[in-house]
Amino acid sequence: MSTPSPIGAPQHVLDLLHNLHQKSLDQEATISKKGKVFSADVIGDLEDQRPKSDPKDEFDRLMLDKFIALDEDKCQFTYQLINAMGATNIVEAGTSFGVSTIYLALAVAKTKAATGKPGTVIATEKEKEKADVAQQYWAQCGPTVQQEIDLRVGDLLETLKDGLPRVDLLLLDIWSALALPTLKTVLPSLRPGAVVLTDNTISGAKGYADLLAFLRAPENGFQNMTLPFTNGFEMSVYRP
Ligand SMILES: C[S@@+](CC[C@H](N)C(=O)[O-])C[C@H]1O[C@@H](n2cnc3c(N)ncnc32)[C@H](O)[C@@H]1O
């Protein structure tokens, strides 16, 4: 990346982030000819290759040791946006090994210090093994990152049902079929002016058809724009 990074963090955190992004990209290149994993595409390929097994189970097994981290520039944009909004309550749908979560936590630490408001990053991961590894990376970052994160392990459609604050920002970095059910779970807690960010809405548009139709239906109260990051990054502002 040629432009300077906006991220304010100690050098060991920046180095860790750089290494984790690289590992994630290397892994994705081995799984997908496109160089990026789109859940609907990979599940479709598995359906073709192994018609006798359940493609969703196969997909979950394949993803158990994979980062599929949000791209570095999208993480940096999200960090900037949180700072611009003064956002302190964030929900991350899909945490994996916790790369994007580190950016969210760094940003929330700053906005809390600047505004004096309380807040937290609610991180969600279905796979306990992945959640354990994420916690190890957060420990390497140190308490500034660790103390901002409320990690909820299990199916997010259950773990996000209760105990949500007024949410400023929801990051949908989850398998596409889960995106709309996740949004509907968090929707009652979104504050007016909250932002929903959804990854890969250009390349993954087919998998996100139901989510995009919901976001773009005027009666649901979202103002939408597809940001021109690689594969698309949807920014939806909630104005009910
Ligand atoms: C694209 S990855 C998230 C990457 C992460 N945001 C990052 O940048 O490092 C999506 C993650 O969502 C998790 N996931 C899938 N279904 C889930 C569910 N029902 N509840 C919670 N997590 C789930 C997967 O195990 C996977 O690790």
PDB file of C-alpha atoms and ligand atoms in Angstrom:
ATOM      1  CA  MET A   1       0.000   0.000   0.000  1.00  0.00           C
ATOM      2  CA  SER A   2       1.582   3.303  -1.052  1.00  0.00           C
ATOM      3  CA  THR A   3      -0.337   5.847   1.054  1.00  0.00           C
ATOM      4  CA  PRO A   4       0.599   6.286   4.726  1.00  0.00           C
ATOM      5  CA  SER A   5      -1.389   4.203   7.197  1.00  0.00           C
ATOM      6  CA  PRO A   6      -3.819   6.148   9.419  1.00  0.00           C
ATOM      7  CA  ILE A   7      -3.589   3.537  12.180  1.00  0.00           C
ATOM      8  CA  GLY A   8      -2.274   4.788  15.506  1.00  0.00           C
ATOM      9  CA  ALA A   9      -0.706   1.778  17.207  1.00  0.00           C
ATOM     10  CA  PRO A  10       2.652   0.596  18.552  1.00  0.00           C
ATOM     11  CA  GLN A  11       5.033  -0.815  15.940  1.00  0.00           C
ATOM     12  CA  HIS A  12       4.646  -4.413  17.158  1.00  0.00           C
ATOM     13  CA  VAL A  13       0.869  -4.184  16.515  1.00  0.00           C
ATOM     14  CA  LEU A  14       1.386  -2.737  13.035  1.00  0.00           C
ATOM     15  CA  ASP A  15       3.906  -5.505  12.277  1.00  0.00           C
ATOM     16  CA  LEU A  16       1.500  -8.174  13.544  1.00  0.00           C
ATOM     17  CA  LEU A  17      -1.328  -6.761  11.392  1.00  0.00           C
ATOM     18  CA  HIS A  18       0.907  -6.708   8.330  1.00  0.00           C
ATOM     19  CA  ASN A  19       1.924 -10.345   8.856  1.00  0.00           C
ATOM     20  CA  LEU A  20      -1.643 -11.528   9.501  1.00  0.00           C
ATOM     21  CA  HIS A  21      -2.964  -9.835   6.347  1.00  0.00           C
ATOM     22  CA  GLN A  22      -0.191 -11.494   4.333  1.00  0.00           C
ATOM     23  CA  LYS A  23      -0.968 -14.938   5.790  1.00  0.00           C
ATOM     24  CA  SER A  24      -4.639 -14.460   4.997  1.00  0.00           C
ATOM     25  CA  LEU A  25      -3.957 -13.482   1.370  1.00  0.00           C
ATOM     26  CA  ASP A  26      -1.578 -16.435   0.920  1.00  0.00           C
ATOM     27  CA  GLN A  27      -4.220 -18.837   2.232  1.00  0.00           C
ATOM     28  CA  GLU A  28      -6.989 -17.424   0.045  1.00  0.00           C
ATOM     29  CA  ALA A  29      -4.810 -17.726  -3.055  1.00  0.00           C
ATOM     30  CA  THR A  30      -4.548 -21.494  -2.409  1.00  0.00           C
ATOM     31  CA  ILE A  31      -8.337 -21.934  -2.116  1.00  0.00           C
ATOM     32  CA  SER A  32      -9.719 -19.736  -4.857  1.00  0.00           C
ATOM     33  CA  LYS A  33      -8.677 -19.087  -8.445  1.00  0.00           C
ATOM     34  CA  LYS A  34      -9.975 -15.527  -8.000  1.00  0.00           C
ATOM     35  CA  GLY A  35      -7.521 -15.054  -5.108  1.00  0.00           C
ATOM     36  CA  LYS A  36     -10.400 -14.247  -2.735  1.00  0.00           C
ATOM     37  CA  VAL A  37     -12.906 -16.493  -1.021  1.00  0.00           C
ATOM     38  CA  PHE A  38     -16.587 -15.776  -1.683  1.00  0.00           C
ATOM     39  CA  SER A  39     -18.569 -18.177   0.464  1.00  0.00           C
ATOM     40  CA  ALA A  40     -21.384 -18.706  -2.053  1.00  0.00           C
ATOM     41  CA  ASP A  41     -18.856 -19.560  -4.821  1.00  0.00           C
ATOM     42  CA  VAL A  42     -16.855 -21.990  -2.668  1.00  0.00           C
ATOM     43  CA  ILE A  43     -20.019 -23.718  -1.404  1.00  0.00           C
ATOM     44  CA  GLY A  44     -21.206 -23.975  -5.034  1.00  0.00           C
ATOM     45  CA  ASP A  45     -17.880 -25.555  -6.092  1.00  0.00           C
ATOM     46  CA  LEU A  46     -18.085 -28.038  -3.196  1.00  0.00           C
ATOM     47  CA  GLU A  47     -21.621 -28.946  -4.269  1.00  0.00           C
ATOM     48  CA  ASP A  48     -20.302 -29.776  -7.754  1.00  0.00           C
ATOM     49  CA  GLN A  49     -17.227 -31.669  -6.542  1.00  0.00           C
ATOM     50  CA  ARG A  50     -18.783 -33.688  -3.688  1.00  0.00           C
ATOM     51  CA  PRO A  51     -22.505 -33.977  -4.308  1.00  0.00           C
ATOM     52  CA  LYS A  52     -22.930 -36.677  -1.636  1.00  0.00           C
ATOM     53  CA  SER A  53     -21.709 -34.641   1.345  1.00  0.00           C
ATOM     54  CA  ASP A  54     -23.305 -31.532   2.875  1.00  0.00           C
ATOM     55  CA  PRO A  55     -21.480 -28.613   1.194  1.00  0.00           C
ATOM     56  CA  LYS A  56     -22.077 -26.294   4.149  1.00  0.00           C
ATOM     57  CA  ASP A  57     -20.399 -28.740   6.566  1.00  0.00           C
ATOM     58  CA  GLU A  58     -17.538 -29.223   4.098  1.00  0.00           C
ATOM     59  CA  PHE A  59     -17.190 -25.454   3.785  1.00  0.00           C
ATOM     60  CA  ASP A  60     -17.089 -24.990   7.583  1.00  0.00           C
ATOM     61  CA  ARG A  61     -14.385 -27.683   7.844  1.00  0.00           C
ATOM     62  CA  LEU A  62     -12.358 -26.049   5.080  1.00  0.00           C
ATOM     63  CA  MET A  63     -12.580 -22.638   6.790  1.00  0.00           C
ATOM     64  CA  LEU A  64     -11.544 -23.882  10.260  1.00  0.00           C
ATOM     65  CA  ASP A  65      -7.897 -22.860   9.812  1.00  0.00           C
ATOM     66  CA  LYS A  66      -8.483 -19.946   7.418  1.00  0.00           C
ATOM     67  CA  PHE A  67      -8.290 -16.253   8.229  1.00  0.00           C
ATOM     68  CA  ILE A  68     -10.339 -14.761   5.341  1.00  0.00           C
ATOM     69  CA  ALA A  69      -9.398 -11.422   6.888  1.00  0.00           C
ATOM     70  CA  LEU A  70     -10.968  -8.168   5.743  1.00  0.00           C
ATOM     71  CA  ASP A  71      -8.606  -6.458   3.285  1.00  0.00           C
ATOM     72  CA  GLU A  72      -6.097  -4.068   4.824  1.00  0.00           C
ATOM     73  CA  ASP A  73      -7.453  -0.963   3.042  1.00  0.00           C
ATOM     74  CA  LYS A  74     -11.026  -1.792   4.115  1.00  0.00           C
ATOM     75  CA  CYS A  75      -9.813  -2.216   7.713  1.00  0.00           C
ATOM     76  CA  GLN A  76      -8.090   1.155   7.533  1.00  0.00           C
ATOM     77  CA  PHE A  77     -11.210   2.801   6.091  1.00  0.00           C
ATOM     78  CA  THR A  78     -13.329   1.315   8.887  1.00  0.00           C
ATOM     79  CA  TYR A  79     -10.862   2.642  11.456  1.00  0.00           C
ATOM     80  CA  GLN A  80     -11.095   6.118   9.901  1.00  0.00           C
ATOM     81  CA  LEU A  81     -14.890   5.992   9.787  1.00  0.00           C
ATOM     82  CA  ILE A  82     -15.162   5.004  13.459  1.00  0.00           C
ATOM     83  CA  ASN A  83     -12.952   7.950  14.358  1.00  0.00           C
ATOM     84  CA  ALA A  84     -14.959  10.340  12.164  1.00  0.00           C
ATOM     85  CA  MET A  85     -18.275   9.164  13.640  1.00  0.00           C
ATOM     86  CA  GLY A  86     -17.014   9.083  17.219  1.00  0.00           C
ATOM     87  CA  ALA A  87     -18.431   5.559  17.236  1.00  0.00           C
ATOM     88  CA  THR A  88     -17.863   3.546  20.412  1.00  0.00           C
ATOM     89  CA  ASN A  89     -20.271   0.591  20.110  1.00  0.00           C
ATOM     90  CA  ILE A  90     -19.412  -1.764  17.294  1.00  0.00           C
ATOM     91  CA  VAL A  91     -20.699  -5.205  16.354  1.00  0.00           C
ATOM     92  CA  GLU A  92     -18.456  -7.377  14.226  1.00  0.00           C
ATOM     93  CA  ALA A  93     -20.261 -10.236  12.512  1.00  0.00           C
ATOM     94  CA  GLY A  94     -17.553 -12.722  11.729  1.00  0.00           C
ATOM     95  CA  THR A  95     -14.330 -12.465  13.740  1.00  0.00           C
ATOM     96  CA  SER A  96     -12.304 -15.491  12.620  1.00  0.00           C
ATOM     97  CA  PHE A  97      -8.712 -14.982  13.886  1.00  0.00           C
ATOM     98  CA  GLY A  98      -9.560 -11.421  14.866  1.00  0.00           C
ATOM     99  CA  VAL A  99      -7.640  -9.304  12.350  1.00  0.00           C
ATOM    100  CA  SER A 100     -10.334  -6.685  11.620  1.00  0.00           C
ATOM    101  CA  THR A 101     -11.242  -6.769  15.323  1.00  0.00           C
ATOM    102  CA  ILE A 102      -7.825  -5.319  16.164  1.00  0.00           C
ATOM    103  CA  TYR A 103      -8.566  -2.256  14.021  1.00  0.00           C
ATOM    104  CA  LEU A 104     -12.015  -1.897  15.577  1.00  0.00           C
ATOM    105  CA  ALA A 105     -10.563  -2.089  19.080  1.00  0.00           C
ATOM    106  CA  LEU A 106      -7.807   0.445  18.307  1.00  0.00           C
ATOM    107  CA  ALA A 107     -10.386   2.850  16.878  1.00  0.00           C
ATOM    108  CA  VAL A 108     -12.831   2.420  19.772  1.00  0.00           C
ATOM    109  CA  ALA A 109     -10.061   2.982  22.318  1.00  0.00           C
ATOM    110  CA  LYS A 110      -9.407   6.331  20.605  1.00  0.00           C
ATOM    111  CA  THR A 111     -13.049   7.422  20.310  1.00  0.00           C
ATOM    112  CA  LYS A 112     -13.743   6.490  23.935  1.00  0.00           C
ATOM    113  CA  ALA A 113     -10.766   8.563  25.055  1.00  0.00           C
ATOM    114  CA  ALA A 114     -11.858  11.481  22.856  1.00  0.00           C
ATOM    115  CA  THR A 115     -15.566  11.472  23.755  1.00  0.00           C
ATOM    116  CA  GLY A 116     -15.620  10.031  27.278  1.00  0.00           C
ATOM    117  CA  LYS A 117     -18.460   7.759  26.115  1.00  0.00           C
ATOM    118  CA  PRO A 118     -18.557   4.088  27.118  1.00  0.00           C
ATOM    119  CA  GLY A 119     -18.355   1.469  24.425  1.00  0.00           C
ATOM    120  CA  THR A 120     -17.137  -1.890  23.268  1.00  0.00           C
ATOM    121  CA  VAL A 121     -16.411  -4.049  20.250  1.00  0.00           C
ATOM    122  CA  ILE A 122     -18.713  -7.053  20.248  1.00  0.00           C
ATOM    123  CA  ALA A 123     -16.882  -9.751  18.320  1.00  0.00           C
ATOM    124  CA  THR A 124     -18.577 -12.982  17.208  1.00  0.00           C
ATOM    125  CA  GLU A 125     -17.125 -16.330  16.187  1.00  0.00           C
ATOM    126  CA  LYS A 126     -18.870 -19.681  15.859  1.00  0.00           C
ATOM    127  CA  GLU A 127     -15.723 -21.833  16.012  1.00  0.00           C
ATOM    128  CA  LYS A 128     -14.134 -22.039  19.465  1.00  0.00           C
ATOM    129  CA  GLU A 129     -10.724 -22.961  18.005  1.00  0.00           C
ATOM    130  CA  LYS A 130     -10.734 -19.792  15.895  1.00  0.00           C
ATOM    131  CA  ALA A 131     -11.892 -17.655  18.819  1.00  0.00           C
ATOM    132  CA  ASP A 132      -9.013 -19.029  20.944  1.00  0.00           C
ATOM    133  CA  VAL A 133      -6.451 -18.074  18.311  1.00  0.00           C
ATOM    134  CA  ALA A 134      -8.003 -14.604  17.941  1.00  0.00           C
ATOM    135  CA  GLN A 135      -7.588 -14.074  21.676  1.00  0.00           C
ATOM    136  CA  GLN A 136      -3.915 -15.013  21.426  1.00  0.00           C
ATOM    137  CA  TYR A 137      -3.353 -12.375  18.740  1.00  0.00           C
ATOM    138  CA  TRP A 138      -5.205  -9.768  20.802  1.00  0.00           C
ATOM    139  CA  ALA A 139      -3.007 -10.672  23.800  1.00  0.00           C
ATOM    140  CA  GLN A 140       0.051 -10.023  21.631  1.00  0.00           C
ATOM    141  CA  CYS A 141      -1.350  -6.551  20.869  1.00  0.00           C
ATOM    142  CA  GLY A 142      -1.734  -5.803  24.571  1.00  0.00           C
ATOM    143  CA  PRO A 143      -4.415  -4.484  26.922  1.00  0.00           C
ATOM    144  CA  THR A 144      -5.341  -1.450  24.780  1.00  0.00           C
ATOM    145  CA  VAL A 145      -6.800  -3.892  22.267  1.00  0.00           C
ATOM    146  CA  GLN A 146      -7.830  -6.747  24.584  1.00  0.00           C
ATOM    147  CA  GLN A 147      -9.861  -4.661  27.002  1.00  0.00           C
ATOM    148  CA  GLU A 148     -12.097  -3.211  24.261  1.00  0.00           C
ATOM    149  CA  ILE A 149     -13.399  -6.582  23.036  1.00  0.00           C
ATOM    150  CA  ASP A 150     -16.439  -8.564  24.212  1.00  0.00           C
ATOM    151  CA  LEU A 151     -15.976 -11.873  22.362  1.00  0.00           C
ATOM    152  CA  ARG A 152     -19.139 -13.930  21.960  1.00  0.00           C
ATOM    153  CA  VAL A 153     -18.403 -17.517  20.939  1.00  0.00           C
ATOM    154  CA  GLY A 154     -21.182 -19.492  19.255  1.00  0.00           C
ATOM    155  CA  ASP A 155     -23.761 -18.903  16.551  1.00  0.00           C
ATOM    156  CA  LEU A 156     -24.139 -15.136  16.282  1.00  0.00           C
ATOM    157  CA  LEU A 157     -27.849 -15.462  15.596  1.00  0.00           C
ATOM    158  CA  GLU A 158     -28.024 -16.595  19.244  1.00  0.00           C
ATOM    159  CA  THR A 159     -25.172 -14.629  20.831  1.00  0.00           C
ATOM    160  CA  LEU A 160     -26.386 -11.297  19.426  1.00  0.00           C
ATOM    161  CA  LYS A 161     -29.998 -11.788  20.494  1.00  0.00           C
ATOM    162  CA  ASP A 162     -29.450 -10.136  23.890  1.00  0.00           C
ATOM    163  CA  GLY A 163     -27.157  -7.666  25.566  1.00  0.00           C
ATOM    164  CA  LEU A 164     -26.587  -5.264  22.693  1.00  0.00           C
ATOM    165  CA  PRO A 165     -25.975  -1.574  23.400  1.00  0.00           C
ATOM    166  CA  ARG A 166     -27.161   1.158  21.005  1.00  0.00           C
ATOM    167  CA  VAL A 167     -24.991   0.137  18.080  1.00  0.00           C
ATOM    168  CA  ASP A 168     -23.053   2.747  16.074  1.00  0.00           C
ATOM    169  CA  LEU A 169     -21.564   0.446  13.479  1.00  0.00           C
ATOM    170  CA  LEU A 170     -22.148  -3.120  12.288  1.00  0.00           C
ATOM    171  CA  LEU A 171     -19.462  -4.820  10.215  1.00  0.00           C
ATOM    172  CA  LEU A 172     -20.880  -7.685   8.152  1.00  0.00           C
ATOM    173  CA  ASP A 173     -17.860  -9.831   7.297  1.00  0.00           C
ATOM    174  CA  ILE A 174     -19.723 -13.104   7.380  1.00  0.00           C
ATOM    175  CA  TRP A 175     -20.772 -15.841   4.956  1.00  0.00           C
ATOM    176  CA  SER A 176     -23.245 -14.176   2.620  1.00  0.00           C
ATOM    177  CA  ALA A 177     -26.251 -16.365   3.514  1.00  0.00           C
ATOM    178  CA  LEU A 178     -25.974 -15.164   7.114  1.00  0.00           C
ATOM    179  CA  ALA A 179     -25.712 -11.465   6.363  1.00  0.00           C
ATOM    180  CA  LEU A 180     -29.417 -10.602   6.226  1.00  0.00           C
ATOM    181  CA  PRO A 181     -30.395 -12.703   9.290  1.00  0.00           C
ATOM    182  CA  THR A 182     -27.542 -10.995  11.160  1.00  0.00           C
ATOM    183  CA  LEU A 183     -28.678  -7.533  10.125  1.00  0.00           C
ATOM    184  CA  LYS A 184     -32.232  -8.324  11.211  1.00  0.00           C
ATOM    185  CA  THR A 185     -30.939  -9.527  14.605  1.00  0.00           C
ATOM    186  CA  VAL A 186     -28.962  -6.313  15.202  1.00  0.00           C
ATOM    187  CA  LEU A 187     -31.424  -3.915  13.538  1.00  0.00           C
ATOM    188  CA  PRO A 188     -33.517  -3.118  16.664  1.00  0.00           C
ATOM    189  CA  SER A 189     -30.305  -1.917  18.365  1.00  0.00           C
ATOM    190  CA  LEU A 190     -28.990   0.268  15.521  1.00  0.00           C
ATOM    191  CA  ARG A 191     -29.083   3.941  16.403  1.00  0.00           C
ATOM    192  CA  PRO A 192     -30.286   6.461  13.815  1.00  0.00           C
ATOM    193  CA  GLY A 193     -27.204   7.358  11.792  1.00  0.00           C
ATOM    194  CA  ALA A 194     -25.567   3.995  12.432  1.00  0.00           C
ATOM    195  CA  VAL A 195     -23.480   2.536   9.630  1.00  0.00           C
ATOM    196  CA  VAL A 196     -23.585  -1.009   8.276  1.00  0.00           C
ATOM    197  CA  LEU A 197     -20.518  -2.073   6.304  1.00  0.00           C
ATOM    198  CA  THR A 198     -20.724  -5.207   4.175  1.00  0.00           C
ATOM    199  CA  ASP A 199     -17.732  -6.797   2.495  1.00  0.00           C
ATOM    200  CA  ASN A 200     -17.516  -7.928  -1.138  1.00  0.00           C
ATOM    201  CA  THR A 201     -20.867  -6.604  -2.314  1.00  0.00           C
ATOM    202  CA  ILE A 202     -19.724  -6.321  -5.946  1.00  0.00           C
ATOM    203  CA  SER A 203     -18.107  -9.729  -6.452  1.00  0.00           C
ATOM    204  CA  GLY A 204     -20.416 -11.419  -3.953  1.00  0.00           C
ATOM    205  CA  ALA A 205     -23.600  -9.686  -5.188  1.00  0.00           C
ATOM    206  CA  LYS A 206     -25.305 -12.973  -6.104  1.00  0.00           C
ATOM    207  CA  GLY A 207     -24.841 -14.400  -2.615  1.00  0.00           C
ATOM    208  CA  TYR A 208     -25.963 -11.116  -1.069  1.00  0.00           C
ATOM    209  CA  ALA A 209     -29.075 -10.705  -3.255  1.00  0.00           C
ATOM    210  CA  ASP A 210     -31.485 -10.859  -0.287  1.00  0.00           C
ATOM    211  CA  LEU A 211     -29.394  -8.511   1.868  1.00  0.00           C
ATOM    212  CA  LEU A 212     -28.957  -5.936  -0.898  1.00  0.00           C
ATOM    213  CA  ALA A 213     -32.660  -6.030  -1.756  1.00  0.00           C
ATOM    214  CA  PHE A 214     -33.481  -5.397   1.927  1.00  0.00           C
ATOM    215  CA  LEU A 215     -30.953  -2.559   2.275  1.00  0.00           C
ATOM    216  CA  ARG A 216     -32.151  -0.919  -0.940  1.00  0.00           C
ATOM    217  CA  ALA A 217     -35.886  -1.135  -0.234  1.00  0.00           C
ATOM    218  CA  PRO A 218     -36.778   2.475   0.711  1.00  0.00           C
ATOM    219  CA  GLU A 219     -39.130   1.431   3.520  1.00  0.00           C
ATOM    220  CA  ASN A 220     -36.213  -0.135   5.447  1.00  0.00           C
ATOM    221  CA  GLY A 221     -34.532   3.223   5.967  1.00  0.00           C
ATOM    222  CA  PHE A 222     -31.004   2.711   4.612  1.00  0.00           C
ATOM    223  CA  GLN A 223     -29.002   5.077   2.390  1.00  0.00           C
ATOM    224  CA  ASN A 224     -26.593   2.898   0.439  1.00  0.00           C
ATOM    225  CA  MET A 225     -23.397   3.354  -1.485  1.00  0.00           C
ATOM    226  CA  THR A 226     -21.049   0.726  -2.869  1.00  0.00           C
ATOM    227  CA  LEU A 227     -17.557   1.972  -2.127  1.00  0.00           C
ATOM    228  CA  PRO A 228     -15.088   1.172  -4.913  1.00  0.00           C
ATOM    229  CA  PHE A 229     -12.736  -1.029  -2.920  1.00  0.00           C
ATOM    230  CA  THR A 230     -11.663  -4.287  -4.585  1.00  0.00           C
ATOM    231  CA  ASN A 231     -14.748  -6.542  -4.813  1.00  0.00           C
ATOM    232  CA  GLY A 232     -16.890  -3.761  -3.297  1.00  0.00           C
ATOM    233  CA  PHE A 233     -17.584  -2.574   0.231  1.00  0.00           C
ATOM    234  CA  GLU A 234     -21.147  -1.475   0.943  1.00  0.00           C
ATOM    235  CA  MET A 235     -21.689   1.492   3.239  1.00  0.00           C
ATOM    236  CA  SER A 236     -25.285   1.769   4.420  1.00  0.00           C
ATOM    237  CA  VAL A 237     -26.382   4.592   6.697  1.00  0.00           C
ATOM    238  CA  TYR A 238     -29.448   3.863   8.829  1.00  0.00           C
ATOM    239  CA  ARG A 239     -31.936   6.752   8.653  1.00  0.00           C
ATOM    240  CA  PRO A 240     -35.237   5.220   9.728  1.00  0.00           C
TER     241      PRO A 240
HETATM  242  C1  LIG B   1     -14.799 -13.723   6.690  1.00  0.00           C
HETATM  243  S1  LIG B   1     -14.458 -14.445   8.227  1.00  0.00           S
HETATM  244  C2  LIG B   1     -14.223 -13.048   9.287  1.00  0.00           C
HETATM  245  C3  LIG B   1     -12.880 -12.372   9.124  1.00  0.00           C
HETATM  246  C4  LIG B   1     -12.588 -11.312  10.160  1.00  0.00           C
HETATM  247  N1  LIG B   1     -13.577 -10.272  10.154  1.00  0.00           N
HETATM  248  C5  LIG B   1     -11.228 -10.703   9.924  1.00  0.00           C
HETATM  249  O1  LIG B   1     -11.107  -9.699   9.217  1.00  0.00           O
HETATM  250  O2  LIG B   1     -10.249 -11.260  10.422  1.00  0.00           O
HETATM  251  C6  LIG B   1     -16.046 -15.012   8.737  1.00  0.00           C
HETATM  252  C7  LIG B   1     -16.050 -15.787  10.053  1.00  0.00           C
HETATM  253  O3  LIG B   1     -17.410 -15.932  10.466  1.00  0.00           O
HETATM  254  C8  LIG B   1     -17.519 -17.145  11.203  1.00  0.00           C
HETATM  255  N2  LIG B   1     -18.913 -17.582  11.232  1.00  0.00           N
HETATM  256  C9  LIG B   1     -19.601 -18.254  10.284  1.00  0.00           C
HETATM  257  N3  LIG B   1     -20.855 -18.507  10.676  1.00  0.00           N
HETATM  258  C10 LIG B   1     -20.985 -17.974  11.925  1.00  0.00           C
HETATM  259  C11 LIG B   1     -22.056 -17.899  12.865  1.00  0.00           C
HETATM  260  N4  LIG B   1     -23.240 -18.424  12.601  1.00  0.00           N
HETATM  261  N5  LIG B   1     -21.826 -17.273  14.034  1.00  0.00           N
HETATM  262  C12 LIG B   1     -20.613 -16.717  14.319  1.00  0.00           C
HETATM  263  N6  LIG B   1     -19.563 -16.762  13.456  1.00  0.00           N
HETATM  264  C13 LIG B   1     -19.746 -17.376  12.276  1.00  0.00           C
HETATM  265  C14 LIG B   1     -16.635 -18.101  10.434  1.00  0.00           C
HETATM  266  O4  LIG B   1     -16.250 -19.204  11.246  1.00  0.00           O
HETATM  267  C15 LIG B   1     -15.477 -17.198   9.977  1.00  0.00           C
HETATM  268  O5  LIG B   1     -14.386 -17.345  10.862  1.00  0.00           O
END
